[in-house]
Short mmCIF file of C-alpha atoms in Angstrom, two decimals:
data_model
loop_
_atom_site.label_atom_id
_atom_site.label_comp_id
_atom_site.label_asym_id
_atom_site.label_seq_id
_atom_site.Cartn_x
_atom_site.Cartn_y
_atom_site.Cartn_z
CA MET Y 218 20.18 2.42 102.91
CA SER Y 219 21.45 -0.53 100.86
CA THR Y 220 24.60 -0.39 98.74
CA ALA Y 221 22.52 -0.75 95.57
CA SER Y 222 20.24 2.17 96.42
CA ALA Y 223 23.20 4.32 97.47
CA SER Y 224 24.83 3.59 94.10
CA GLN Y 225 21.61 4.44 92.27
CA ASP Y 226 21.33 7.71 94.21
CA LEU Y 227 24.90 8.65 93.27
CA ASP Y 228 24.23 7.82 89.62
CA HIS Y 229 21.25 10.17 89.74
CA VAL Y 230 23.31 13.01 91.23
CA ILE Y 231 26.06 12.44 88.65
CA ALA Y 232 23.40 12.71 85.94
CA VAL Y 233 22.13 15.99 87.46
CA ALA Y 234 25.69 17.37 87.54
CA THR Y 235 26.35 16.20 83.98
CA ARG Y 236 23.22 17.87 82.62
CA TYR Y 237 24.03 21.13 84.38
CA ILE Y 238 27.59 21.18 83.02
CA GLU Y 239 26.46 20.39 79.46
CA GLN Y 240 23.81 23.11 79.59
CA HIS Y 241 26.22 25.77 80.87
CA LEU Y 242 29.28 25.12 78.76
CA GLY Y 243 30.14 28.13 76.66
CA GLU Y 244 32.90 30.55 75.92
CA ASP Y 245 32.95 31.72 79.53
CA PRO Y 246 34.54 28.96 81.66
CA LEU Y 247 32.24 27.23 84.10
CA GLN Y 248 33.72 27.01 87.59
CA TRP Y 249 33.71 23.93 89.79
CA SER Y 250 32.05 25.84 92.63
CA GLU Y 251 29.08 26.74 90.41
CA VAL Y 252 28.25 23.07 89.82
CA ILE Y 253 28.73 22.21 93.48
CA ASP Y 254 26.39 25.07 94.50
CA HIS Y 255 23.79 23.88 91.99
CA LEU Y 256 23.78 20.39 93.53
CA LYS Y 257 23.72 21.63 97.12
CA ALA Y 258 20.78 23.91 96.33
CA ARG Y 259 18.86 20.78 95.35
CA GLY Y 260 19.75 18.97 98.56
CA TYR Y 261 22.62 16.88 97.21
CA THR Y 262 25.14 18.06 99.79
CA ASP Y 263 26.80 14.77 100.75
CA GLU Y 264 27.19 13.51 97.17
CA ALA Y 265 28.07 16.83 95.52
CA THR Y 266 31.88 16.64 95.35
CA LEU Y 267 32.06 13.02 94.21
CA ALA Y 268 29.25 13.50 91.69
CA VAL Y 269 30.89 16.55 90.10
CA THR Y 270 34.25 14.74 89.95
CA ARG Y 271 32.68 11.75 88.16
CA ALA Y 272 30.71 13.97 85.80
CA VAL Y 273 33.73 16.09 84.87
CA LEU Y 274 35.96 13.05 84.27
CA ASP Y 275 33.35 11.32 82.09
CA LEU Y 276 32.69 14.43 80.01
CA GLU Y 277 36.38 15.16 79.49
CA ARG Y 278 37.32 11.56 78.67
CA THR Y 279 34.63 11.51 75.96
CA ASP Y 280 35.81 14.88 74.58
CA LEU Y 281 32.50 16.60 75.34
CA MET Y 282 34.19 19.06 77.67
CA PHE Y 283 37.66 20.40 78.28
CA TYR Y 284 38.80 21.24 81.79
CA ALA Y 285 41.13 24.17 81.19
CA ARG Y 286 43.16 25.90 83.88
CA GLU Y 287 40.62 28.74 83.83
CA GLY Y 288 37.61 26.41 84.15
CA LYS Y 289 35.36 23.99 82.27
CA ARG Y 290 34.50 24.82 78.67
CA ARG Y 291 33.87 23.29 75.26
CA PRO Y 292 36.91 21.71 73.52
CA ARG Y 293 38.96 23.89 71.20
CA LEU Y 294 41.58 23.28 68.56
CA GLY Y 295 44.98 23.14 70.21
CA ASP Y 296 43.76 21.74 73.54
CA ALA Y 297 45.91 19.02 75.12
CA ALA Y 298 45.31 15.62 73.55
CA PRO Y 299 45.04 12.30 75.44
CA ALA Y 300 48.49 11.13 76.57
CA PRO Y 301 49.92 7.78 77.75
CA LEU Y 302 49.42 7.55 81.51
CA HIS Y 303 53.04 6.52 82.11
CA GLU Y 304 54.16 9.75 80.44
CA VAL Y 305 51.75 11.78 82.56
CA ALA Y 306 52.83 9.97 85.73
CA ALA Y 307 56.49 10.69 84.97
CA ALA Y 308 55.67 14.37 84.48
CA VAL Y 309 53.84 14.49 87.84
CA LEU Y 310 56.83 12.92 89.60
CA ALA Y 311 59.15 15.43 87.92
CA LEU Y 312 57.38 18.27 89.77
CA PRO Y 313 59.18 19.50 92.91
CA TRP Y 314 58.40 17.12 95.80
CA PRO Y 315 57.81 18.24 98.49
CA CYS Y 316 55.68 20.89 96.83
CA THR Y 317 57.29 24.33 97.02
CA ARG Y 318 54.39 26.47 95.76
CA ASN Y 319 52.65 26.67 99.15
CA ASP Y 320 53.46 26.36 102.84
CA ARG Y 321 51.09 23.47 103.45
CA PRO Y 322 52.53 21.06 106.07
CA GLY Y 323 54.34 18.16 104.44
CA GLY Y 324 54.72 19.96 101.13
CA SER Y 325 51.64 18.39 99.56
CA ARG Y 326 49.58 19.34 96.51
CA SER Y 327 46.18 18.46 95.14
CA ILE Y 328 45.50 16.81 91.78
CA TRP Y 329 44.30 20.18 90.50
CA GLU Y 330 47.54 21.83 91.65
CA SER Y 331 49.54 19.11 89.88
CA PHE Y 332 47.53 19.67 86.71
CA ASP Y 333 47.98 23.43 87.01
CA GLU Y 334 51.75 23.18 87.58
CA LEU Y 335 52.09 21.01 84.47
CA GLY Y 336 51.00 24.09 82.54
CA GLY Y 337 48.10 22.52 80.67
CA ARG Y 338 50.35 20.09 78.78
CA TYR Y 339 48.08 17.21 79.82
CA ARG Y 340 44.34 16.83 80.22
CA HIS Y 341 43.04 17.14 83.77
CA CYS Y 342 41.40 13.68 83.49
CA ASP Y 343 44.74 12.11 82.50
CA VAL Y 344 46.54 13.71 85.46
CA TYR Y 345 43.76 12.44 87.75
CA GLU Y 346 43.94 8.93 86.27
CA ALA Y 347 47.75 8.73 86.38
CA MET Y 348 47.87 9.82 90.02
CA HIS Y 349 45.12 7.45 91.13
CA THR Y 350 45.90 4.34 89.09
CA LEU Y 351 49.69 4.47 88.67
CA LEU Y 352 51.13 6.51 91.52
CA LYS Y 353 48.80 6.20 94.52
CA GLY Y 354 50.14 3.85 97.17
CA HIS Y 355 53.54 3.66 95.48
CA GLU Y 356 55.26 6.92 94.57
CA LEU Y 357 52.53 9.08 96.10
CA LYS Y 358 50.33 8.87 99.18
CA SER Y 359 47.02 10.68 99.48
CA SER Y 360 44.97 12.00 102.37
CA ARG Y 361 41.73 12.52 100.44
CA VAL Y 362 42.62 15.80 98.72
CA TYR Y 363 46.34 16.40 99.21
CA TRP Y 364 49.13 14.21 97.89
CA GLN Y 365 52.71 13.72 99.09
CA ARG Y 366 55.75 11.89 97.73
CA THR Y 367 56.64 8.65 99.48
CA VAL Y 368 60.19 7.78 100.45
CA LEU Y 369 60.19 4.69 98.22
CA PRO Y 370 62.01 4.88 94.87
CA SER Y 371 59.66 5.21 91.93
CA ARG Y 372 58.63 2.11 90.01
CA PHE Y 373 59.75 4.07 86.95
CA ASP Y 374 63.27 4.27 88.39
CA THR Y 375 64.60 0.75 87.90
CA ALA Y 376 68.02 1.56 89.32
CA GLY Y 377 66.68 3.33 92.41
CA ARG Y 378 64.21 0.57 93.14
CA PHE Y 379 66.78 -2.23 92.99
CA ALA Y 380 69.37 -0.23 94.94
CA HIS Y 381 66.80 0.39 97.69
CA ARG Y 382 65.89 -3.29 97.89
CA ALA Y 383 69.51 -4.45 97.80
CA GLU Y 384 70.34 -2.19 100.72
CA ALA Y 385 67.36 -3.56 102.67
CA VAL Y 386 68.43 -7.22 102.29
CA ALA Y 387 72.20 -6.73 102.44
CA ALA Y 388 72.55 -8.24 105.93
CA GLN Y 389 70.45 -11.31 105.13
CA PRO Y 390 72.01 -14.64 104.09
CA PRO Y 391 72.10 -15.55 100.37
CA ALA Y 392 69.40 -18.22 100.82
CA SER Y 393 66.94 -15.85 102.51
CA PRO Y 394 63.55 -15.51 100.75
CA ALA Y 395 63.97 -11.75 100.40
CA ARG Y 396 67.30 -12.06 98.59
CA GLN Y 397 66.03 -14.88 96.39
CA GLN Y 398 62.99 -12.80 95.46
CA LEU Y 399 65.18 -9.80 94.68
CA GLU Y 400 67.35 -11.96 92.45
CA ALA Y 401 64.29 -13.36 90.64
CA ASP Y 402 62.86 -9.87 90.14
CA LEU Y 403 66.22 -8.62 88.87
CA VAL Y 404 66.35 -11.40 86.27
CA ALA Y 405 62.74 -10.76 85.23
CA ALA Y 406 63.39 -7.04 84.76
CA TYR Y 407 66.58 -7.76 82.79
CA VAL Y 408 65.13 -10.28 80.35
CA ALA Y 409 62.18 -7.95 79.72
CA THR Y 410 64.70 -5.61 78.03
CA LEU Y 411 66.08 -8.29 75.68
CA ARG Y 412 65.04 -8.26 72.04
CA HIS Y 413 66.45 -11.69 71.28
CA ARG Y 414 65.64 -15.18 72.51
CA TYR Y 415 66.59 -16.20 76.04
CA LEU Y 416 66.15 -19.15 78.37
CA ARG Y 417 65.76 -18.87 82.14
CA GLU Y 418 67.03 -21.55 84.51
CA HIS Y 419 68.83 -23.11 81.57
CA PRO Y 420 70.16 -26.61 82.43
CA ILE Y 421 73.85 -27.30 81.75
CA GLY Y 422 74.53 -30.82 82.99
CA GLU Y 423 73.72 -30.71 86.69
CA LEU Y 424 74.05 -26.92 86.70
CA ARG Y 425 71.44 -24.25 85.90
CA ALA Y 426 72.30 -20.85 84.49
CA ASP Y 427 70.02 -17.99 85.52
CA VAL Y 428 69.83 -16.81 81.91
CA TYR Y 429 71.15 -18.25 78.65
CA GLU Y 430 70.98 -16.12 75.51
CA PRO Y 431 71.58 -18.46 72.57
CA THR Y 432 71.59 -15.70 69.95
CA VAL Y 433 74.66 -14.06 71.48
CA ARG Y 434 75.85 -17.29 73.21
CA ARG Y 435 76.00 -15.68 76.64
CA VAL Y 436 75.28 -17.01 80.13
CA VAL Y 437 74.26 -14.64 82.91
CA GLU Y 438 74.53 -15.23 86.64
CA ALA Y 439 72.43 -12.93 88.84
CA LYS Y 440 73.03 -12.01 92.46
CA ALA Y 441 71.13 -9.86 94.97
CA ALA Y 442 74.21 -8.00 96.24
CA ALA Y 443 77.40 -6.41 94.91
CA ASP Y 444 79.96 -7.08 97.67
CA VAL Y 445 83.23 -8.70 96.67
CA VAL Y 446 82.37 -12.19 97.97
CA THR Y 447 79.04 -12.24 96.15
CA VAL Y 448 80.56 -10.84 92.97
CA ALA Y 449 83.36 -13.41 93.07
CA HIS Y 450 80.78 -16.16 93.52
CA ALA Y 451 78.78 -14.86 90.55
CA TRP Y 452 81.84 -14.77 88.29
CA ALA Y 453 82.94 -18.27 89.32
CA GLN Y 454 79.49 -19.70 88.65
CA ALA Y 455 79.26 -18.03 85.24
CA ALA Y 456 82.75 -19.30 84.36
CA ALA Y 457 81.72 -22.81 85.43
CA TYR Y 458 78.63 -22.64 83.20
CA ARG Y 459 80.81 -21.64 80.26
CA TYR Y 460 83.24 -24.46 80.86
CA ALA Y 461 80.53 -27.08 81.39
CA ALA Y 462 78.47 -26.02 78.38
CA ASN Y 463 81.42 -26.13 76.00
CA THR Y 464 82.71 -29.40 77.46
CA LEU Y 465 79.38 -31.24 77.31
CA ASP Y 466 78.70 -30.14 73.73
CA ASP Y 467 80.91 -30.70 70.70
CA ARG Y 468 80.16 -27.14 69.65
CA THR Y 469 81.07 -23.94 71.45
CA THR Y 470 77.68 -22.96 72.82
CA VAL Y 471 78.82 -20.26 75.25
CA ASP Y 472 81.18 -17.51 74.15
CA SER Y 473 80.76 -14.97 76.93
CA ILE Y 474 79.77 -14.72 80.57
CA ALA Y 475 78.04 -11.93 82.46
CA VAL Y 476 77.17 -11.10 86.04
CA LEU Y 477 73.88 -9.32 86.74
CA LEU Y 478 73.83 -7.22 89.92
CA PRO Y 479 71.26 -4.88 91.54
CA VAL Y 480 73.80 -2.03 91.66
CA ALA Y 481 77.16 -1.29 90.07
CA PRO Y 482 79.95 -2.86 92.17
CA ALA Y 483 82.57 -0.55 93.62
CA GLY Y 484 85.94 -0.78 95.35
CA THR Y 485 87.34 -4.28 95.80
CA ALA Y 486 84.36 -5.93 94.11
CA ARG Y 487 84.91 -4.01 90.90
CA SER Y 488 88.69 -4.43 91.09
CA PHE Y 489 88.18 -8.19 91.37
CA LEU Y 490 86.09 -8.31 88.19
CA GLU Y 491 88.60 -6.17 86.31
CA HIS Y 492 91.43 -8.43 87.49
CA VAL Y 493 89.82 -11.74 86.47
CA ALA Y 494 88.71 -10.21 83.17
CA ALA Y 495 92.29 -9.22 82.38
CA ASP Y 496 93.84 -12.42 83.79
CA CYS Y 497 91.37 -15.07 82.57
CA PHE Y 498 88.74 -13.99 80.04
CA GLU Y 499 86.44 -11.04 79.58
CA VAL Y 500 83.31 -10.69 81.64
CA GLU Y 501 80.27 -8.50 81.08
CA LEU Y 502 78.91 -6.50 83.98
CA ILE Y 503 75.18 -5.76 83.87
CA TYR Y 504 73.29 -3.56 86.37
CA PRO Y 505 70.23 -1.25 86.47
CA ASP Y 506 70.78 2.25 85.13
CA GLY Y 507 67.81 4.62 85.19
CA GLU Y 508 64.87 2.78 83.66
CA THR Y 509 66.94 0.13 81.87
CA PHE Y 510 70.23 -1.80 82.28
CA ARG Y 511 73.81 -0.83 81.57
CA HIS Y 512 76.27 -3.30 80.03
CA GLU Y 513 80.00 -2.93 80.67
CA GLN Y 514 82.47 -5.19 78.91
CA LEU Y 515 85.48 -5.78 81.15
CA THR Y 516 88.57 -7.24 79.47
#
């Protein structure tokens, strides 16, 4: 059978499922198994599950049906409204992982179980969409029906993601592609949070600052690690940019310097920054914190 004919056959079965659901929606919830049995009785065994899934999603997305925890029925006042998928995805990730409601190996749960555990706060179709389009292959892995949490930090956890990557490239030299990419990604994530104008790779004589923010007259030097040698290098570069910018221009174009790191420095690295801030001039420390970036002014 060709791909085109297979697709046409599936469209036909979806239409059969859709008609059956529309005809049997009422005050008494229609169960998933009833629709599956209806299709199988007509010989649509192989396509039944996929066809019902597609039919249910289409009907719910267009507000012709509501998939409540007790079954499929007509929409009612007070039913969950459409929600931003990022909000739904965050709610799914906030569930206990591994799943603790059953003894299934690996602590997995189905999309329906995720929807059910969220207590009806979100539409079933939005939970399905968030898990498939935002979380699958990143925060969650799926084996057809059952889903498990991956070991990777969530893309919605900026701090966790950068800390994980920094740890992975810590032993590599500064010029390695992985560390350079981490640094570039760190800068991109940081500037995305700025509400004022900024310039990347800003030329200052023969030097180039990772970020220059003319509104606040700040230069930022980013690094892919937070050890004392790397932190010292970052501070020295930022200080050099400040000196060069104000020397080459009759005006003071740089007031402050900042170092941008994938994690908050600790121990000797932090002590170094506090020392030079007190001994020379203040420095701003910037690093991921949750979903955004924290700024610490060291003086």
